Coordinates of C-alpha atoms and ligand atoms in Angstrom, one line a residue:
M21 CA 128.5 93.5 92.6
S22 CA 127.8 90.0 90.7
A23 CA 125.7 87.4 90.5
A24 CA 125.2 84.7 93.4
K25 CA 128.1 82.0 93.2
P26 CA 127.9 78.3 93.2
G27 CA 128.4 76.9 96.8
T28 CA 127.9 79.7 98.3
V29 CA 125.0 80.8 100.9
Y30 CA 123.6 84.3 101.1
L31 CA 121.5 85.6 104.1
V32 CA 119.8 88.1 102.6
G33 CA 117.4 90.7 104.0
A34 CA 114.0 91.0 102.1
G35 CA 113.2 94.4 104.1
P36 CA 110.0 94.9 105.9
G37 CA 107.3 94.8 103.1
D38 CA 107.8 97.7 100.7
E39 CA 109.1 96.7 97.5
G40 CA 111.3 100.0 97.3
L41 CA 113.1 99.0 100.7
L42 CA 114.6 95.5 99.1
T43 CA 118.4 96.2 98.9
L44 CA 120.2 96.4 95.2
R45 CA 122.2 93.6 96.6
A46 CA 119.3 91.4 97.7
A47 CA 117.5 92.1 94.1
E48 CA 120.6 91.0 92.3
L49 CA 121.2 87.7 94.3
L50 CA 117.4 86.7 94.4
A51 CA 117.4 87.1 90.4
S52 CA 120.3 84.8 90.2
A53 CA 120.4 82.0 92.9
D54 CA 119.4 78.6 92.2
V55 CA 117.7 77.9 95.5
I56 CA 115.7 80.5 97.5
L57 CA 114.7 79.1 101.5
H58 CA 112.3 81.7 102.6
D59 CA 110.2 82.3 105.6
Q60 CA 106.8 82.7 105.7
L61 CA 106.7 86.5 106.1
I62 CA 108.5 87.3 102.7
P63 CA 106.9 90.3 100.9
V64 CA 105.8 88.2 97.4
H65 CA 107.4 90.9 95.4
A66 CA 110.7 89.6 96.6
L67 CA 110.4 86.0 95.2
A68 CA 108.9 87.1 92.3
R69 CA 112.4 88.0 91.3
A70 CA 113.6 84.5 91.3
R71 CA 114.6 82.9 88.4
A72 CA 112.1 80.7 86.6
D73 CA 114.2 77.4 87.1
A74 CA 114.9 78.4 90.8
E75 CA 114.0 76.0 93.4
L76 CA 111.8 78.0 96.3
I77 CA 111.8 76.4 99.6
D78 CA 109.3 77.5 102.3
V79 CA 110.7 76.7 105.5
G80 CA 108.4 78.5 107.5
K81 CA 105.9 75.8 107.6
I82 CA 105.6 72.5 106.7
G83 CA 102.7 71.9 104.2
G84 CA 100.7 75.2 106.2
G85 CA 101.4 73.2 109.5
K86 CA 104.2 73.8 112.1
Q87 CA 107.5 75.6 111.6
V88 CA 110.3 73.6 109.8
P89 CA 112.9 72.8 112.9
Q90 CA 115.9 75.1 112.9
E91 CA 118.0 71.9 112.5
L92 CA 116.2 71.0 109.5
T93 CA 116.7 74.2 107.8
E94 CA 120.2 74.6 108.5
E95 CA 120.7 70.9 107.2
L96 CA 118.7 72.1 104.0
I97 CA 120.8 75.0 103.4
V98 CA 124.3 73.1 103.9
E99 CA 122.9 70.4 101.6
H100 CA 122.2 72.7 98.6
A101 CA 125.3 74.4 99.3
L102 CA 127.6 71.6 99.4
A103 CA 126.0 70.1 96.0
G104 CA 127.3 73.4 94.3
R105 CA 124.2 75.4 94.2
S106 CA 124.1 79.2 95.3
V107 CA 121.6 79.9 98.1
V108 CA 119.7 82.5 99.3
R109 CA 118.5 81.9 102.6
L110 CA 115.7 85.1 102.8
K111 CA 114.5 86.5 105.7
G112 CA 111.9 89.3 106.6
G113 CA 113.5 92.7 107.6
D114 CA 117.0 92.2 108.4
P115 CA 118.5 88.6 108.6
F116 CA 120.3 89.1 111.7
V117 CA 117.7 91.0 113.8
F118 CA 115.9 88.1 115.6
G119 CA 116.1 86.2 112.4
R120 CA 118.4 83.2 113.8
G121 CA 120.6 84.2 110.9
G122 CA 123.4 84.6 112.8
E123 CA 123.3 80.8 113.9
E124 CA 122.8 80.1 110.2
A125 CA 126.2 81.8 108.8
I126 CA 128.0 80.0 112.1
T127 CA 126.9 76.3 111.1
C128 CA 127.7 77.2 107.3
I129 CA 131.1 78.6 108.0
E130 CA 131.7 75.6 110.4
R131 CA 131.2 73.1 107.6
G132 CA 133.6 75.3 105.2
I133 CA 130.6 76.9 103.2
N134 CA 131.5 80.6 101.7
V135 CA 129.0 82.6 103.2
E136 CA 127.5 86.3 102.8
V137 CA 125.5 88.4 104.6
V138 CA 122.9 91.2 103.0
P139 CA 121.7 93.3 105.8
G140 CA 118.1 94.0 105.3
V141 CA 115.9 97.2 106.4
T142 CA 114.7 96.1 109.7
S143 CA 110.7 96.4 110.4
G144 CA 111.3 97.7 113.9
I145 CA 112.8 100.7 112.2
A146 CA 111.0 100.9 109.1
A147 CA 107.6 100.7 110.9
P148 CA 107.8 103.1 113.1
A149 CA 109.0 105.5 110.0
Y150 CA 106.4 104.6 108.1
A151 CA 104.2 106.0 110.7
G152 CA 105.8 108.9 111.1
I153 CA 107.7 107.9 114.4
P154 CA 111.3 108.4 114.5
V155 CA 113.0 105.6 117.0
T156 CA 115.3 108.2 118.2
Q157 CA 114.9 111.8 118.4
R158 CA 117.3 114.8 119.8
S159 CA 115.9 115.7 123.1
V160 CA 113.1 113.0 123.2
A161 CA 115.1 109.7 123.0
A162 CA 118.7 109.3 122.6
A163 CA 118.7 105.3 122.7
V164 CA 116.9 102.6 121.5
A165 CA 116.4 99.1 122.6
F166 CA 115.3 96.2 120.4
V167 CA 113.4 93.6 122.1
T168 CA 111.9 90.3 121.4
G169 CA 108.5 89.4 122.5
H170 CA 108.8 85.9 121.6
E171 CA 110.7 84.0 124.3
N172 CA 112.6 81.2 123.3
P173 CA 110.4 78.5 124.8
N174 CA 113.1 76.5 126.1
K175 CA 114.4 79.4 128.3
P176 CA 112.7 80.4 131.7
E177 CA 110.7 83.2 131.1
S178 CA 112.6 85.7 133.3
Q179 CA 114.9 85.9 130.3
I180 CA 113.8 89.3 130.1
D181 CA 115.1 91.8 132.4
W182 CA 111.6 93.8 132.9
S183 CA 113.1 96.3 135.1
A184 CA 116.1 97.0 133.4
L185 CA 113.9 97.4 130.5
A186 CA 111.7 99.5 132.5
S187 CA 114.2 101.9 133.4
F188 CA 116.3 101.9 130.1
P189 CA 116.5 105.8 129.2
G190 CA 115.2 105.5 125.3
T191 CA 113.0 103.9 123.1
L192 CA 111.5 99.9 123.0
V193 CA 110.9 98.7 120.2
F194 CA 109.2 95.1 120.3
Y195 CA 109.2 92.6 117.8
M196 CA 106.3 90.4 118.8
G197 CA 103.1 89.1 118.2
V198 CA 100.3 91.3 119.6
K199 CA 98.7 88.8 121.7
R200 CA 101.8 89.8 124.6
L201 CA 100.6 93.2 124.4
G202 CA 99.0 93.3 127.6
Q203 CA 101.2 91.0 129.9
I204 CA 104.5 93.2 128.5
A205 CA 102.6 96.6 129.2
E206 CA 101.8 95.1 132.4
K207 CA 105.0 94.1 133.7
L208 CA 106.8 97.4 132.4
I209 CA 104.3 99.3 134.3
T210 CA 105.1 97.3 137.6
A211 CA 108.7 97.3 136.8
G212 CA 108.3 101.4 136.8
R213 CA 107.5 102.7 133.4
P214 CA 105.3 105.1 133.3
A215 CA 101.5 104.1 132.6
D216 CA 101.0 107.5 130.4
Q217 CA 104.0 106.8 127.9
P218 CA 102.8 107.0 124.6
V219 CA 102.8 103.5 122.7
A220 CA 102.2 102.9 119.2
V221 CA 101.5 99.3 117.6
I222 CA 101.9 99.4 113.7
E223 CA 100.8 96.3 111.6
R224 CA 101.8 95.1 108.5
G225 CA 104.7 97.8 108.6
T226 CA 105.4 99.6 105.2
F227 CA 102.9 97.5 103.3
A228 CA 100.3 99.0 101.8
S229 CA 97.8 97.8 104.1
Q230 CA 99.8 99.3 107.0
R231 CA 97.6 100.0 110.1
E232 CA 98.3 101.5 113.6
A233 CA 97.1 101.9 116.9
V234 CA 98.3 104.6 119.5
G235 CA 97.7 104.8 122.9
T236 CA 99.7 104.9 126.3
L237 CA 100.9 101.6 128.5
E238 CA 97.9 101.6 130.1
T239 CA 95.6 101.7 127.5
I240 CA 97.4 100.2 124.1
A241 CA 96.5 96.3 124.8
A242 CA 92.6 97.7 124.8
I243 CA 92.8 99.7 121.9
A244 CA 94.6 97.3 119.7
E245 CA 92.1 95.0 120.4
Q246 CA 89.4 96.8 119.8
Q247 CA 90.9 97.9 116.3
E248 CA 91.6 94.1 115.9
I249 CA 95.3 94.6 115.5
K250 CA 97.2 91.6 114.0
A251 CA 100.6 90.3 113.6
P252 CA 103.1 91.2 112.1
A253 CA 103.2 94.0 114.6
I254 CA 106.0 96.4 115.8
T255 CA 105.4 98.0 119.2
V256 CA 106.9 101.2 120.1
I257 CA 107.1 102.3 123.3
G258 CA 108.3 105.9 124.6
D259 CA 107.8 109.8 124.0
V260 CA 108.8 108.8 120.4
A261 CA 105.9 107.2 119.7
A262 CA 103.6 110.3 120.2
L263 CA 105.8 112.2 117.3
G264 CA 103.5 110.0 114.4
N265 CA 100.5 112.7 114.3
Q266 CA 103.1 115.1 114.1
M267 CA 104.3 114.0 110.8
P268 CA 101.7 112.2 108.8
W269 CA 104.2 112.3 105.4
R270 CA 102.8 108.8 104.4
Q271 CA 99.1 110.1 103.9
A272 CA 100.6 112.7 102.0
A273 CA 103.1 110.7 99.7
R274 CA 100.7 107.6 99.3
P275 CA 97.3 109.2 98.6
L276 CA 95.8 105.7 97.9
A277 CA 97.1 104.1 101.1
G278 CA 94.4 101.5 102.2
I279 CA 93.0 101.4 98.9
S280 CA 93.0 98.0 96.8
V281 CA 92.9 98.3 93.2
A282 CA 92.5 95.3 90.8
V283 CA 94.7 95.7 87.5
T284 CA 93.5 94.1 84.7
R285 CA 96.0 94.2 82.2
A286 CA 98.0 91.7 80.5
R287 CA 100.7 90.6 82.7
A288 CA 103.7 92.1 81.1
Q289 CA 102.0 95.7 80.9
A290 CA 100.2 95.2 84.3
S291 CA 103.6 95.6 86.2
S292 CA 103.9 99.3 85.5
L293 CA 100.7 100.4 86.0
A294 CA 100.7 97.8 89.2
T295 CA 104.2 99.5 90.0
E296 CA 102.7 103.0 89.9
L297 CA 100.0 102.1 91.8
S298 CA 101.9 100.2 94.6
A299 CA 103.9 103.7 94.8
L300 CA 101.3 105.6 95.5
G301 CA 100.0 103.1 98.5
A302 CA 97.4 101.0 96.8
E303 CA 97.3 97.1 97.5
V304 CA 97.4 96.2 94.3
V305 CA 95.3 93.2 93.0
E306 CA 96.8 91.5 90.0
A307 CA 94.0 89.8 87.5
P308 CA 95.6 89.6 84.2
A309 CA 92.4 88.3 82.4
I310 CA 94.1 88.8 79.5
R311 CA 97.4 87.7 77.7
I312 CA 99.2 89.2 74.4
E313 CA 99.6 86.6 71.8
P314 CA 102.5 87.6 69.0
L315 CA 101.4 86.7 65.8
S316 CA 104.6 87.0 64.2
P317 CA 103.4 88.4 60.8
S318 CA 105.6 88.7 57.8
V319 CA 106.2 92.3 57.5
P320 CA 105.5 93.8 53.7
D321 CA 108.3 95.9 52.2
L322 CA 108.4 99.3 53.9
E323 CA 110.0 101.1 51.5
Q324 CA 106.2 101.3 49.8
F325 CA 104.8 103.3 52.5
D326 CA 104.7 106.9 53.4
L327 CA 103.2 106.6 56.9
L328 CA 103.3 104.1 59.7
C329 CA 100.4 104.0 62.4
I330 CA 101.4 102.7 65.6
T331 CA 98.4 102.0 67.9
S332 CA 99.3 100.6 71.3
P333 CA 102.5 100.1 73.2
N334 CA 102.3 96.4 72.4
G335 CA 102.2 97.3 68.8
A336 CA 105.5 99.2 69.4
D337 CA 107.1 96.1 71.1
Q338 CA 105.9 93.5 68.6
L339 CA 106.9 96.0 65.6
F340 CA 110.7 95.4 66.6
E341 CA 110.0 91.8 67.1
A342 CA 108.8 91.6 63.6
I343 CA 111.5 94.0 61.6
N344 CA 115.0 93.0 61.0
D345 CA 116.1 96.6 61.2
A346 CA 115.4 99.8 62.5
R347 CA 116.5 101.5 59.7
D348 CA 113.6 100.0 57.6
L349 CA 111.4 102.4 59.3
A350 CA 113.7 105.3 58.1
G351 CA 111.9 106.6 55.1
M352 CA 108.3 106.9 56.6
T353 CA 106.5 109.5 58.9
I354 CA 105.8 107.7 62.1
A355 CA 102.5 108.2 64.2
A356 CA 102.1 107.0 67.8
I357 CA 98.1 106.6 69.1
G358 CA 99.3 108.8 72.3
P359 CA 101.8 109.2 74.6
G360 CA 102.5 105.6 75.8
T361 CA 102.9 104.2 72.6
A362 CA 105.2 107.2 71.9
R363 CA 107.5 106.2 74.9
A364 CA 107.2 102.5 73.9
L365 CA 108.9 103.8 70.4
L366 CA 111.5 105.7 72.3
A367 CA 112.5 102.8 74.0
H368 CA 113.6 101.3 70.6
G369 CA 115.2 104.5 69.7
I370 CA 112.6 105.6 67.1
K371 CA 111.0 109.3 68.4
A372 CA 107.3 109.6 66.6
D373 CA 106.7 112.4 64.4
I374 CA 102.9 112.7 65.5
V375 CA 101.7 112.1 68.7
P376 CA 97.9 113.1 70.0
E377 CA 97.6 113.8 73.3
R378 CA 94.3 111.8 74.1
S379 CA 95.2 108.3 72.8
I380 CA 92.2 107.2 70.8
A381 CA 92.1 107.0 67.2
E382 CA 90.1 109.7 66.5
A383 CA 92.3 112.0 68.0
L384 CA 95.2 110.2 65.7
V385 CA 92.8 111.0 62.5
E386 CA 92.5 114.7 63.7
A387 CA 96.6 114.9 64.0
L388 CA 97.2 113.3 60.8
V389 CA 94.5 116.0 59.1
D390 CA 97.3 117.9 57.3
V391 CA 100.1 114.9 56.7
P392 CA 100.2 114.0 53.1
V393 CA 99.4 110.5 53.1
E394 CA 99.5 108.0 49.6
R395 CA 100.0 104.7 51.4
A396 CA 99.7 103.8 55.1
L397 CA 100.4 100.8 57.2
I398 CA 99.0 100.4 60.4
A399 CA 100.7 98.2 63.1
R400 CA 98.2 97.0 65.3
A401 CA 96.2 94.4 67.4
E402 CA 94.4 91.8 64.9
E403 CA 91.1 92.9 66.9
A404 CA 91.0 96.7 66.7
R405 CA 88.3 99.2 65.4
D406 CA 88.8 100.5 62.2
V407 CA 88.4 104.2 62.7
L408 CA 91.7 105.0 62.0
A409 CA 91.7 103.0 58.5
D410 CA 88.4 104.0 57.4
A411 CA 89.1 107.5 57.7
L412 CA 92.7 107.4 55.9
R413 CA 90.9 105.5 52.8
E414 CA 88.4 108.0 52.5
R415 CA 90.9 110.6 52.4
G416 CA 91.8 108.3 49.1
A417 CA 95.3 106.8 51.0
E418 CA 95.9 103.3 50.2
V419 CA 96.0 101.4 53.6
E420 CA 97.6 98.0 54.8
I421 CA 96.9 96.5 58.1
L422 CA 99.9 94.4 60.0
A423 CA 98.2 92.8 62.7
L424 CA 101.0 92.0 65.1
Y425 CA 99.2 90.6 67.8
R426 CA 96.2 89.3 69.1
T427 CA 94.9 89.6 73.0
V428 CA 93.5 85.9 74.4
A429 CA 91.3 85.8 77.4
E430 CA 93.2 84.3 80.2
P431 CA 91.5 82.4 82.6
L432 CA 91.6 83.6 86.5
D433 CA 91.5 81.0 89.4
G434 CA 88.8 81.6 92.0
E435 CA 91.1 83.3 94.4
S436 CA 92.3 85.9 92.4
K437 CA 88.9 86.3 91.1
A438 CA 87.6 86.9 94.4
A439 CA 90.3 89.1 95.7
A440 CA 89.9 91.2 92.4
L441 CA 85.7 91.5 92.4
G442 CA 86.6 92.5 96.3
A443 CA 88.9 95.5 95.3
D444 CA 87.7 98.9 96.1
Y445 CA 88.4 99.7 92.1
A446 CA 89.1 97.9 89.2
T447 CA 91.1 99.4 86.1
F448 CA 90.6 99.0 82.8
T449 CA 93.1 100.2 80.2
S450 CA 91.2 98.7 76.9
A451 CA 87.7 97.5 75.9
S452 CA 89.3 94.1 75.6
S453 CA 90.3 94.1 78.8
A454 CA 87.1 94.8 80.4
R455 CA 85.6 92.4 78.1
F456 CA 87.9 89.3 78.8
F457 CA 88.0 90.1 82.7
N458 CA 83.9 89.9 82.6
D459 CA 84.5 86.8 81.3
A460 CA 87.1 85.4 83.5
A461 CA 85.2 86.7 86.6
G462 CA 81.6 86.4 85.4
T463 CA 80.6 89.7 86.3
L464 CA 82.2 93.5 87.0
E465 CA 79.8 93.7 89.9
G466 CA 81.6 95.1 92.8
P467 CA 84.7 97.3 92.7
R468 CA 84.1 101.1 91.3
L469 CA 85.1 100.4 87.8
V470 CA 87.8 102.9 86.0
S471 CA 87.7 103.4 82.6
I472 CA 90.8 104.8 80.4
G473 CA 88.4 106.3 78.0
P474 CA 85.5 106.7 76.1
V475 CA 86.1 103.2 74.1
T476 CA 86.4 101.4 77.4
S477 CA 83.8 103.0 78.9
A478 CA 81.4 102.0 76.0
Q479 CA 82.6 98.4 76.1
I480 CA 81.7 98.5 80.2
R481 CA 78.4 99.8 79.2
E482 CA 77.9 97.3 76.6
L483 CA 78.4 94.2 79.2
G484 CA 75.8 96.0 81.3
Y485 CA 77.7 97.8 83.6
E486 CA 78.5 101.6 84.4
P487 CA 82.0 102.9 84.9
A488 CA 82.6 105.0 88.0
I489 CA 85.1 107.1 86.7
E490 CA 86.6 107.9 82.9
A491 CA 90.2 109.3 82.8
E492 CA 90.4 112.6 81.3
E493 CA 93.7 111.8 79.8
H494 CA 93.3 108.4 78.1
T495 CA 96.6 106.8 79.2
P496 CA 97.8 104.8 82.2
D497 CA 98.7 107.9 83.9
G498 CA 95.5 109.5 83.3
L499 CA 94.1 106.6 84.8
V500 CA 95.9 106.9 87.8
A501 CA 95.4 110.8 87.9
A502 CA 91.3 110.0 87.7
L503 CA 91.6 107.2 90.8
I504 CA 93.6 109.2 93.0
A505 CA 91.0 112.4 92.2
D506 CA 87.8 109.8 93.0
A507 CA 89.3 108.2 95.8
A508 CA 90.3 111.6 97.6
K509 CA 86.6 112.6 97.3
R510 CA 85.5 109.3 99.1
Ligands
LIG622 N1 114.4 89.8 111.0 C1 113.0 90.6 111.0 C2 112.0 90.2 111.9 C3 111.9 88.6 112.4 S1 111.1 88.4 113.9 C4 113.3 92.2 110.8 O1 114.3 92.3 110.8 O2 112.4 92.8 110.7 C5 109.6 88.6 113.5 C6 108.8 90.1 114.0 O3 109.1 91.3 113.2 C7 107.1 89.8 113.8 O4 106.5 89.2 115.2 C8 106.8 91.4 114.0 O5 107.0 91.7 115.2 C9 108.2 91.9 113.2 N2 107.6 92.3 112.1 C10 108.4 91.3 110.7 N3 108.1 92.4 109.6 C11 107.3 93.2 110.1 C12 106.5 94.3 109.4 N4 106.2 94.6 108.1 N5 105.5 95.1 110.1 C13 105.4 94.9 111.5 N6 106.4 93.9 112.2 C14 107.1 93.1 111.5

C-alpha cells in the first residue's frame, strides 16, 4: 500500500456508514489525497480523515440545491488530475454499484489518466446484514439481484423488466428512495411475486441511527409510511427478509444502539471516548467545549525529586513534550492518578510504579501512604485541586507543582449546542468539562448527565443540576459501563 500519487484518480468506496466498514486502502488514500470529490451520502468520519489542507469538493449538490451534472463532475475530476493532483473520487458504499464510478473510470482512462478502483462495502449487503438478514442463505435464497429503484429519467419507465424480477429465483435488493416502495411492490405482485413474501426496509443501514421496517409485499408500503421510514434505505424482498428477528446480533453487540450521547471532552481526547461509544452503537454528538492549551513550562532539574505524580492523561502527554529525554525520569518513583494516565505514560514507554484504581486525588494520596517521599513533583493542569500537594506537604515532603497545560473554554456554535442539549445523555469526564460546557451551552438542561466521579458530580451540582449517573470506576471505561447500565434500565 502507498499514499495517493499525483495525477492519479482513485475511485473509492466509503462504505455504507459505520466507520469500521471503511477499507484500509480507502483510509490511506483519504489521508493522503490532494483533492477529494465526494457525494452527499458520505459518512462524516470518512471526510474527517482528509489532510487539513486537502481540497474537499461536494459534487452532490450545488450550494444545497441541484445535483452537480455528471459531465461537470467528470470534468472536475479530469481537470484536477491533469493538473498533477492526487484525486480521490469518494462515493458511498461501493463506487461501481449504482454509483456511476464505471463511467468516471472510463472517462479518466480515455483521457490518459491513471485510475485505481477501491471497492467498498455496498449498502445492499451491509444494511441487511446489520438488520440480521443474510442476502443469500442455504435452502432459503440461492441468488440475489441488486436493482436500482431510481430510474434514469431519460429512459422510458419500462427499463425495469418487472416480470423477470417477479420470477427471479432469489432475493431482490432495491437501492432506492422509499417513495416508490408502494409502486414497486404493486408491480411485483401484479407480475406474479407472492403478496405474502417477506420484505424488510432498512433506513440508514449500519449508521448508529439505523431503523428497520418489516412486512410483506402487500403491507410494507403502509408499514414503512407509518414508521416514517426515510431515505437512504435498502429494501430486501424475499424469504431471507424474515430472518432478521432470528438474528438480533446487533442489539447484543451494540447496547447503545439508537441512543445519542454528547461528548464534551477536549477534541483530541474526545475521539477515543467517542470511538468507544460509537462502537457500542451510540450516536455520538461531539461538543468539544474545552480545549487543551499547552503551557510549555521550563522543567526543573528532575534529579532533585524522588517522586513524580502525574494527574491526567493530558499531563502525561504534555510532560513528554516538556522533557528532552525519557531517561530524565529514571531516578524517580512515578505515580499515575489512575489507569487512564498510566496507559498514557505507557504509550511513552514509562510504566508507572503506583496506580490507584480510582482516578481521584484522594485515592492517590492513599496509595502513597507507605511510599517514602522527600521531594515530590506534581505534573498537572494549571487549575487543579490541591488535595495531593497538601497531603504530601502534611507528611513533611517538599512539593513543587509543574503546570503543564491549562484547559480553556471553546465556544460551541448554535448547531452543536442544540445537538448536544438534544442528546439522550451528556458525558462529563472532568469538573472543568462540565463547567465549560455549561458556559458554552448556557445550560445543562436536557440530556441525562453522566459524571465520571464525585468531583465532577459536585461541580455539576454547583452549577444547579443533578447528575443522573456517576461512574463507579472513575475512568472513561467506567463512565461507559455506567452509561450502558443506565440505558439498559430505560
Ligand atoms: N454506491 C452505493 C449506492 C448508491 S445509490 C452503495 O454501494 O451502497 C444510492 C442508494 O443507495 C440510496 O438511495 C439507498 O437506497 C442506498 N443506500 C446508500 N447508503 C445506504 C445506507 N447506509 N442505508 C440504506 N441504504 C443506503
